[in-house]
Backbone as JSON, one array per atom type, in Angstrom:
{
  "sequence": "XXXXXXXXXXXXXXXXXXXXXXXXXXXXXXXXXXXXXXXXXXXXXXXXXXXXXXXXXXXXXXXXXXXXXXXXXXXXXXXXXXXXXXXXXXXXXXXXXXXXXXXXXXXXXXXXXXXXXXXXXXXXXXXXXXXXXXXXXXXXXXXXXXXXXXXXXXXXXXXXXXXXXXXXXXXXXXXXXXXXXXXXXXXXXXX",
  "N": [[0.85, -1.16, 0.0], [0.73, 2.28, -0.95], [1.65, 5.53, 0.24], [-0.01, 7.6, -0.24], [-2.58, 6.36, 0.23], [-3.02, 5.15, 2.23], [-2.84, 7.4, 3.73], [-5.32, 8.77, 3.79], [-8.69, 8.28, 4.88], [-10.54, 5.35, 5.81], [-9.34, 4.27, 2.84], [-7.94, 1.5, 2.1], [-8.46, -0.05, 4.0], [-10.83, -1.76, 4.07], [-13.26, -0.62, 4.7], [-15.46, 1.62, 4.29], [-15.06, 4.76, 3.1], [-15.11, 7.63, 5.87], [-16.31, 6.44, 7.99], [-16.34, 5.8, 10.67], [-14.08, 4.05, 13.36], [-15.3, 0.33, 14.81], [-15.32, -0.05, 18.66], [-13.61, -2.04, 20.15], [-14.63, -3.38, 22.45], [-17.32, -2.82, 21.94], [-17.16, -4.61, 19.54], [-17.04, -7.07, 20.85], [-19.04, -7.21, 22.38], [-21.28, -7.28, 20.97], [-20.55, -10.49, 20.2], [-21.59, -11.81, 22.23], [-24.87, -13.24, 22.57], [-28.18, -12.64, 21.09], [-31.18, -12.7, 22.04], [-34.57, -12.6, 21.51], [-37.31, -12.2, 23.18], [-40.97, -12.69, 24.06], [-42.96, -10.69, 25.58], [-44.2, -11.79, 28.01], [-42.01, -13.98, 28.06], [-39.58, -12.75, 28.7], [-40.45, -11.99, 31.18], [-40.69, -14.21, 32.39], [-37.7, -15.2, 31.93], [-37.05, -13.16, 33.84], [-37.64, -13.87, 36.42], [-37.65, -16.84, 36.8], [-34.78, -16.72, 36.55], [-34.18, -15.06, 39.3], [-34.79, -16.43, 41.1], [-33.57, -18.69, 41.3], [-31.41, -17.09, 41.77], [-31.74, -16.05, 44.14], [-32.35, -18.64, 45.56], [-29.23, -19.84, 45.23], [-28.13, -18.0, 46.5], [-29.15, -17.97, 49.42], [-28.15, -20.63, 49.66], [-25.59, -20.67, 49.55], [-24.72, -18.08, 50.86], [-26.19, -17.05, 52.88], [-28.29, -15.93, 52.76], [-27.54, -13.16, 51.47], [-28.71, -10.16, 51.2], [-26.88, -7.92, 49.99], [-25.87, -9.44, 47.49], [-27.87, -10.3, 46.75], [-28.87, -8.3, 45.62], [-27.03, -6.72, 43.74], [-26.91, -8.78, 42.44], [-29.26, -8.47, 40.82], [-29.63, -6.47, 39.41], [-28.06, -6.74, 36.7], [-29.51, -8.79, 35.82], [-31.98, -7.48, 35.42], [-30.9, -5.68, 33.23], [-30.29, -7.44, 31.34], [-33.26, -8.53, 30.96], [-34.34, -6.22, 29.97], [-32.54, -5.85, 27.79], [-32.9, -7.85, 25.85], [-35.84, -8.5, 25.81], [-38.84, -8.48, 22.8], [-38.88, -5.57, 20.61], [-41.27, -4.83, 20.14], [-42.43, -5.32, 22.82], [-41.7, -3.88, 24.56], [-42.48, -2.45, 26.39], [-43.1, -4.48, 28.48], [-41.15, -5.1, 29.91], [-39.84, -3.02, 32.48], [-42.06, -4.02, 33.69], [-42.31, -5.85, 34.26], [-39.76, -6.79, 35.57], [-39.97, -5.97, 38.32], [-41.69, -7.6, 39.89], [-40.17, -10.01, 39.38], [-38.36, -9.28, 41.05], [-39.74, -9.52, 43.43], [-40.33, -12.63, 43.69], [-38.01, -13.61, 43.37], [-36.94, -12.66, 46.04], [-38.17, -14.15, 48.13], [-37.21, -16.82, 49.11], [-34.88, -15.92, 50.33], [-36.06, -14.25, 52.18], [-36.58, -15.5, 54.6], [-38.27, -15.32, 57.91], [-40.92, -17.28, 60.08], [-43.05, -19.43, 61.04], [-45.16, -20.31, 59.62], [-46.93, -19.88, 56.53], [-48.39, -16.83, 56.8], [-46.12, -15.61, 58.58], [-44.15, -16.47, 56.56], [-45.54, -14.52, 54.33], [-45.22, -12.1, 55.49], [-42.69, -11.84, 56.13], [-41.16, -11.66, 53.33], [-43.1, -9.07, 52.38], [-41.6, -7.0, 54.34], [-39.1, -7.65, 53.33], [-38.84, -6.65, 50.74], [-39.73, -3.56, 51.46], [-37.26, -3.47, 52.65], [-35.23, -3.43, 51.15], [-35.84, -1.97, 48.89], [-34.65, -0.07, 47.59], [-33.01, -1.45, 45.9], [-34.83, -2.87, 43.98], [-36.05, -0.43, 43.38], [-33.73, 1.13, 41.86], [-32.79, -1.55, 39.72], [-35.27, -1.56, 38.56], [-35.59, 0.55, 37.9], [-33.35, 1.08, 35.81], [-33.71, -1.21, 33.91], [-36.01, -0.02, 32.72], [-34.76, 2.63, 31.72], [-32.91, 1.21, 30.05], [-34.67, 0.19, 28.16], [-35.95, 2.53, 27.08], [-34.44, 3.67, 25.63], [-33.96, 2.2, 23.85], [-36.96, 2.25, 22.81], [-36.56, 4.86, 21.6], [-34.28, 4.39, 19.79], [-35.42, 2.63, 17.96], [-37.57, 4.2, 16.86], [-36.28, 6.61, 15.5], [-34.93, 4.71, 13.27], [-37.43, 4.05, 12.33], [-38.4, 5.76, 11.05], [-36.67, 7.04, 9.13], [-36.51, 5.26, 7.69], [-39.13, 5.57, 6.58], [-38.65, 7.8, 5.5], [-36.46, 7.05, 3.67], [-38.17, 5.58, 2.18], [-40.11, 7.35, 1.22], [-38.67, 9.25, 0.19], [-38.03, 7.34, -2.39], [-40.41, 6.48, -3.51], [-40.72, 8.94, -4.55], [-39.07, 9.6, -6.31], [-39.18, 7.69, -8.16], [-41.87, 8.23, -8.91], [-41.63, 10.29, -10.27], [-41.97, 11.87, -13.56], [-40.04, 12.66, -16.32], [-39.98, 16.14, -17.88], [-41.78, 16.76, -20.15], [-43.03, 14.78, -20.58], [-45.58, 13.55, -20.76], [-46.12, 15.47, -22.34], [-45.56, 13.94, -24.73], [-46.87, 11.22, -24.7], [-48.98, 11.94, -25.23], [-50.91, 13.38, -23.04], [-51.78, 16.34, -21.65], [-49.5, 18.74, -20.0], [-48.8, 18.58, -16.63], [-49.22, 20.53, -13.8], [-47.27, 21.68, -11.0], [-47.0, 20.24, -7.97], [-49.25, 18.64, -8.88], [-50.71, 15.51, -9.62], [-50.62, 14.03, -12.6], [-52.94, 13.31, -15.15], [-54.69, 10.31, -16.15]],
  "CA": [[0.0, 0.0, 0.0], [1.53, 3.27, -0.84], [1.7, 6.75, 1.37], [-0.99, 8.06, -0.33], [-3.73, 5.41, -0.04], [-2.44, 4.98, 3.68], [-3.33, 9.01, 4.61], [-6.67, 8.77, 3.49], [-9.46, 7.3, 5.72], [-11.19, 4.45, 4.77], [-8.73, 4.03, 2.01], [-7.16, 0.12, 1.94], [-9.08, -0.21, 5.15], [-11.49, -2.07, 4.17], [-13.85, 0.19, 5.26], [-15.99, 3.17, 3.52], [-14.42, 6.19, 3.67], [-16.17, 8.63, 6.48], [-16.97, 5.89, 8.57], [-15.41, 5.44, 11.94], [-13.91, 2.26, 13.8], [-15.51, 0.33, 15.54], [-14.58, 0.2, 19.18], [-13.45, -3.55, 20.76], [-15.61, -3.61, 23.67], [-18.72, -3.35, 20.77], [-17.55, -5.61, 18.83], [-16.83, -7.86, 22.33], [-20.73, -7.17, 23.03], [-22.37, -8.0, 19.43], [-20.73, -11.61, 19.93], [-23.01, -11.92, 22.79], [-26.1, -13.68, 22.21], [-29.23, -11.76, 21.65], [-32.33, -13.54, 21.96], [-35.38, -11.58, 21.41], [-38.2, -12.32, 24.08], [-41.6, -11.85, 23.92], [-43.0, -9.98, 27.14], [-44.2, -13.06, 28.65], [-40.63, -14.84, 28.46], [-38.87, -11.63, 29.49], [-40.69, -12.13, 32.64], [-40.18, -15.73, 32.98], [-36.77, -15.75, 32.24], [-36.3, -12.59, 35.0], [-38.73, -14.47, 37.61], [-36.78, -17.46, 36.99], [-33.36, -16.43, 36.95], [-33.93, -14.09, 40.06], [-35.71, -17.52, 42.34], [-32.54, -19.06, 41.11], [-30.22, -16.2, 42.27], [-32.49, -16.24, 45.32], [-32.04, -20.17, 46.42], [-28.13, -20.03, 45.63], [-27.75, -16.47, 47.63], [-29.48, -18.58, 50.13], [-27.85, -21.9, 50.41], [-24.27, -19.93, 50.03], [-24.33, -16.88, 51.57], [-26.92, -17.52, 53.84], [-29.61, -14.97, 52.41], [-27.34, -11.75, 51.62], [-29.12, -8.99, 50.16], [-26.42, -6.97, 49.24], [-25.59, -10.06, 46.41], [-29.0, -10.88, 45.34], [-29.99, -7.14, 44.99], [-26.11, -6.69, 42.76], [-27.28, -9.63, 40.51], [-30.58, -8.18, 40.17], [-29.38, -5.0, 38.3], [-27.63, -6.94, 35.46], [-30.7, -9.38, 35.32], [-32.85, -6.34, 34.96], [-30.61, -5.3, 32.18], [-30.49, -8.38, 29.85], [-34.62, -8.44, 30.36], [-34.71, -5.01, 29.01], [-32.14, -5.59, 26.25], [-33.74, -9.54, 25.34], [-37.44, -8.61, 25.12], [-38.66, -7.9, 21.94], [-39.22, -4.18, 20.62], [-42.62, -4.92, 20.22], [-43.1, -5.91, 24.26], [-40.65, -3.08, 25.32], [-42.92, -1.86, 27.6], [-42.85, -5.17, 29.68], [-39.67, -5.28, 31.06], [-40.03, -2.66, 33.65], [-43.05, -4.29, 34.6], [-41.79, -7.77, 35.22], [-38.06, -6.95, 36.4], [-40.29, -5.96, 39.65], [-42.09, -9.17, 40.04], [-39.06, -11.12, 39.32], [-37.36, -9.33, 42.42], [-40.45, -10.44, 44.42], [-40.29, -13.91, 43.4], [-36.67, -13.88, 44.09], [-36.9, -12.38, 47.21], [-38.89, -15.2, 48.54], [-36.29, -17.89, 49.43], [-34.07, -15.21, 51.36], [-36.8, -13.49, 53.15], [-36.66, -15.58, 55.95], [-39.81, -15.88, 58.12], [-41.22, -18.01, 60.38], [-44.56, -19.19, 61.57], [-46.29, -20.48, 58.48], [-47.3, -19.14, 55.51], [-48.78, -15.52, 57.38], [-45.35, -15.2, 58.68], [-43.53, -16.0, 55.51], [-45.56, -13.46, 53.57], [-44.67, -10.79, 56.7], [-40.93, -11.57, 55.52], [-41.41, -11.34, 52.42], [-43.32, -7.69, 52.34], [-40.48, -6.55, 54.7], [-37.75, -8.0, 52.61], [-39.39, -5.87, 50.06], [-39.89, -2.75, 52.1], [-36.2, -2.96, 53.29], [-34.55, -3.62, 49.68], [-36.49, -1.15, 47.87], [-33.57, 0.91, 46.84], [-32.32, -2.45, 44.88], [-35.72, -2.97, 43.68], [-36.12, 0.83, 42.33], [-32.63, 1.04, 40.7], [-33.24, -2.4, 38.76], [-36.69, -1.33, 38.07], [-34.53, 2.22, 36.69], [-32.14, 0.24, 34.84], [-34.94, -1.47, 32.72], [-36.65, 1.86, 32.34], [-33.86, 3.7, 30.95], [-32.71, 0.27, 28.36], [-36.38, 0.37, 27.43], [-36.25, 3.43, 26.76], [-33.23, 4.26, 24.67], [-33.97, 0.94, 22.87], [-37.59, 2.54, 21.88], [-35.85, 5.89, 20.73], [-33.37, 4.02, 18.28], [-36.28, 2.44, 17.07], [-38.69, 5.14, 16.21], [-35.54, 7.05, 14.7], [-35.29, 3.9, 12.41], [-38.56, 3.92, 11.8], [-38.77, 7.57, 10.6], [-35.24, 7.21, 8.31], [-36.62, 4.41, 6.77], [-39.91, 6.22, 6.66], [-38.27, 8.95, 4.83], [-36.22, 6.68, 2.57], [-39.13, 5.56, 0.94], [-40.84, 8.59, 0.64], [-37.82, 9.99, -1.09], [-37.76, 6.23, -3.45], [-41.39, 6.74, -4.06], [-41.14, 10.37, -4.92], [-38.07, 9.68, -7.74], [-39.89, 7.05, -8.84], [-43.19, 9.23, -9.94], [-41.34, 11.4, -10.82], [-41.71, 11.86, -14.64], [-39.21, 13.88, -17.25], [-40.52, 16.94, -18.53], [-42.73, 17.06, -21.88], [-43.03, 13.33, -21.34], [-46.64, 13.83, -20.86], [-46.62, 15.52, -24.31], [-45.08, 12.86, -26.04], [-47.52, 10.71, -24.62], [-50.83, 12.61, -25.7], [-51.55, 13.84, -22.27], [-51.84, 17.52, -21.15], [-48.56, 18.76, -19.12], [-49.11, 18.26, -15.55], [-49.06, 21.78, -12.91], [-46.17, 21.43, -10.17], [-48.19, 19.49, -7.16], [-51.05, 17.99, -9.28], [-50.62, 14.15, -10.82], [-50.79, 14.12, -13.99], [-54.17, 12.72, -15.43], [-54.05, 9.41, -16.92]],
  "C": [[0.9, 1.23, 0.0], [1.05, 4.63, 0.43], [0.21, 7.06, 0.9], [-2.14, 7.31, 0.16], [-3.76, 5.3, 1.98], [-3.09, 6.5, 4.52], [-4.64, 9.23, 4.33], [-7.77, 8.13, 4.34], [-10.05, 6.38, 4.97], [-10.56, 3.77, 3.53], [-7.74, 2.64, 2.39], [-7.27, -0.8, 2.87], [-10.05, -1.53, 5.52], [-12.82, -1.78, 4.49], [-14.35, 1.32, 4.64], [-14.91, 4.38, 4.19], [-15.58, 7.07, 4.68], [-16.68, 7.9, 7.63], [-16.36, 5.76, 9.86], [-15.08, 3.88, 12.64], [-14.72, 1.98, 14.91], [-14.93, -0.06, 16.86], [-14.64, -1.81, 19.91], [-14.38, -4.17, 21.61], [-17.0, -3.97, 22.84], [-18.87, -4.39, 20.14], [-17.72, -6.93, 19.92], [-18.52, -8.41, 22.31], [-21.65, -7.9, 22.16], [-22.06, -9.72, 19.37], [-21.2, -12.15, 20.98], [-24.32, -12.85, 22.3], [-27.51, -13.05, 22.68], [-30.74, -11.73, 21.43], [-33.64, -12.61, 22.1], [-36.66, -12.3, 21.69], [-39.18, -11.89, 24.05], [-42.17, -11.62, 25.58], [-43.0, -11.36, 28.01], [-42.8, -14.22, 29.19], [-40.12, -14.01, 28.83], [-38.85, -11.92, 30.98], [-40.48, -13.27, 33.5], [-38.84, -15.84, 33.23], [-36.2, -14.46, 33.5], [-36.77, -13.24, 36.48], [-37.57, -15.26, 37.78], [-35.14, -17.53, 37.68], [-33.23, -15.66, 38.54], [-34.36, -15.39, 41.56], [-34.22, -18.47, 42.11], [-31.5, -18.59, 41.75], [-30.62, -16.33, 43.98], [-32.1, -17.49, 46.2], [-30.28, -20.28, 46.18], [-27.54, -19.2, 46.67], [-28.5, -17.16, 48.71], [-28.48, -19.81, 50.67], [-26.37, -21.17, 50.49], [-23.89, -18.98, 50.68], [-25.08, -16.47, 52.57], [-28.25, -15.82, 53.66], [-28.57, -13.92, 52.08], [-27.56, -11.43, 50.82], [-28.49, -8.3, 49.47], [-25.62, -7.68, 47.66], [-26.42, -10.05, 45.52], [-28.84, -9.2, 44.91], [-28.61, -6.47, 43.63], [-26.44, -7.38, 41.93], [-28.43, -9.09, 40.48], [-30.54, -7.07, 39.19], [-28.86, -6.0, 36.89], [-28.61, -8.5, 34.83], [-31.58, -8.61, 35.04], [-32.3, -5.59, 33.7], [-30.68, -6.25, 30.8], [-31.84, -8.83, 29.91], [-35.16, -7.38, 29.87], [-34.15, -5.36, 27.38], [-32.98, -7.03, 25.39], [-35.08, -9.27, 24.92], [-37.34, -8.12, 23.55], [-38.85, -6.54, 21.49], [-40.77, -3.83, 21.0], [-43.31, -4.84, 21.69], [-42.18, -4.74, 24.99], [-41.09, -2.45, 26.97], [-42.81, -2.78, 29.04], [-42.09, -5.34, 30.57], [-39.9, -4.31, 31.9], [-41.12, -2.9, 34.33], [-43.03, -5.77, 35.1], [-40.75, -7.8, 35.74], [-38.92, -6.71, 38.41], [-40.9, -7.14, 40.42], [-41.28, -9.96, 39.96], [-38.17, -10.87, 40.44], [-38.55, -9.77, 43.71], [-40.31, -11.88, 44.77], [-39.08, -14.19, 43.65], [-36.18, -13.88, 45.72], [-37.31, -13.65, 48.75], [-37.94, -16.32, 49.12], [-35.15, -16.87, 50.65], [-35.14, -14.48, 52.16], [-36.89, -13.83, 54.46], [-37.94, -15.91, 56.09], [-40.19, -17.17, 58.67], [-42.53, -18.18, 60.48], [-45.49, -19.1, 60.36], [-46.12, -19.41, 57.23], [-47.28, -17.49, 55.68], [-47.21, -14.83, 57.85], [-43.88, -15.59, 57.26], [-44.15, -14.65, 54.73], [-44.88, -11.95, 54.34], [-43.29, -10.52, 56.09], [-40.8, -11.27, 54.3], [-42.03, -9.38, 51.62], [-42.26, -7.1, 52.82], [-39.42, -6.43, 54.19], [-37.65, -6.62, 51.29], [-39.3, -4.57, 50.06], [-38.64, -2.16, 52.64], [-35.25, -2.71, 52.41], [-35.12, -2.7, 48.74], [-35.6, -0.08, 47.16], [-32.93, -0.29, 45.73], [-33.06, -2.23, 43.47], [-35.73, -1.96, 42.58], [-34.95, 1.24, 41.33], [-32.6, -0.21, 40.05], [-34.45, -1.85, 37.89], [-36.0, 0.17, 36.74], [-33.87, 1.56, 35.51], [-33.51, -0.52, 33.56], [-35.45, -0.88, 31.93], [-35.55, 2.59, 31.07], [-33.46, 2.89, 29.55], [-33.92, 0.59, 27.59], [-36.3, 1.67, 26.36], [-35.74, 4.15, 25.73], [-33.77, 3.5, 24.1], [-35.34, 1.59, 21.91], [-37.28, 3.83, 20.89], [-35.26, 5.84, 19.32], [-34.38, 3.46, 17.6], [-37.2, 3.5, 16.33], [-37.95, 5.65, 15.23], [-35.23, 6.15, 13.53], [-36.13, 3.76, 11.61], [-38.98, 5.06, 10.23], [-37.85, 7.76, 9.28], [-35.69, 6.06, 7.57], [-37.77, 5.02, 5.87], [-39.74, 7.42, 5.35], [-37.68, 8.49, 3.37], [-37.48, 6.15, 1.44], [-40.01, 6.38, 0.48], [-40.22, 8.93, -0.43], [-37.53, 8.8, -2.63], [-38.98, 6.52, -3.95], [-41.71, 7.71, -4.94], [-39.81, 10.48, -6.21], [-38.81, 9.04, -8.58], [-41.01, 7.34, -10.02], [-43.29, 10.0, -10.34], [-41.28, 11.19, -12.95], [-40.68, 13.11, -15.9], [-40.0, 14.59, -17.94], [-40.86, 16.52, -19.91], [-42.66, 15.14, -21.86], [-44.17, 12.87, -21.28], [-47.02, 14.11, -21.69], [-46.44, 14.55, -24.94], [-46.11, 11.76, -26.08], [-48.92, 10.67, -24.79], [-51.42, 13.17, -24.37], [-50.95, 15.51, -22.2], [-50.53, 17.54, -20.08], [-48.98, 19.08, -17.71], [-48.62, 19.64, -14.66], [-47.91, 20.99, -11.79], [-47.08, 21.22, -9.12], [-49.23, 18.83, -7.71], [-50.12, 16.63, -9.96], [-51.34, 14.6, -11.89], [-52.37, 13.06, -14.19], [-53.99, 11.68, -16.58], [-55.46, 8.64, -17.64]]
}
């Protein structure tokens, strides 16, 4: 490759010119696996996973909150990014139910049922800062995630306006040639 071709961006790169690199950590992330959930499994697999996190943070660490409620933030993040676009809204409404259902095995509680649920509300009541920053964390993926979509939506939206609108577009006097009357600037032509 010579000097020139070398000072140029994009040039021998492999790569369009104009385009920027991407950065390691991204590409790191994209080989990830990224399974696209509809609300219903979102919630299963955060329920699940969190009654899971729940009974090992139990039998190992003997209930501590300040583990489960750390794994609950980055289980509240891969049921935001996993659902599908379509269900976006679910994830912050099942990452909270899935820290209930988790909660449940560490809550403690004696004295039946009446005094498990007691532990359980409490557990609830005392963790609620976990709770509300998971519940955030969902919120905010959700949220960006519907942004890039709409902007998608709109740019695609636009591209075919502007494909449609070359398309019908016809070359001057080619209406004459064709026996029709020349067409006013805004009006279709009459066919």
């Amino acid at each position: 490759m010579d000097a020139a071709a070398a000072a140029v961006p994009g040039r021998g790169s492999g790569r369009p010119a104009g385009t920027r690199p991407v950065p390691p950590v991204v590409l790191a992330l994209r080989r990830f696996p990224s399974p696209r959930l509809t609300g219903l499994g979102a919630g299963l697999f955060a329920a699940a996973a969190m009654l899971v996190i729940g009974f090992l943070d139990r039998l190992i660490l003997d209930g501590s909150p300040l583990v489960f409620g750390l794994l609950f933030l980055p289980v509240s993040a891969l049921t935001a990014l996993w659902v599908r676009t379509a269900d976006l809204v679910t994830a912050p409404i099942s990452v909270p139910i899935a820290f209930a259902v988790g909660v449940v095995p560490i809550a403690g509680g004696t004295g039946g049922l009446g005094g498990q649920a007691m532990a359980v509300v409490t557990a609830l009541a005392v963790h609620a800062g976990w709770l509300y920053g998971g519940t955030l964390v969902a919120g905010l993926i959700t949220s960006v995630r519907k942004v890039r979509d709409m902007g998608r939506r709109q740019q695609r939206a636009a591209g075919n306006a502007a494909a449609a609108g070359a398309a019908g577009r016809t070359a001057p006097g080619a209406a004459e040639k064709a026996g029709g009357r020349p067409s006013a600037p805004g009006r279709r032509p009459v066919a």
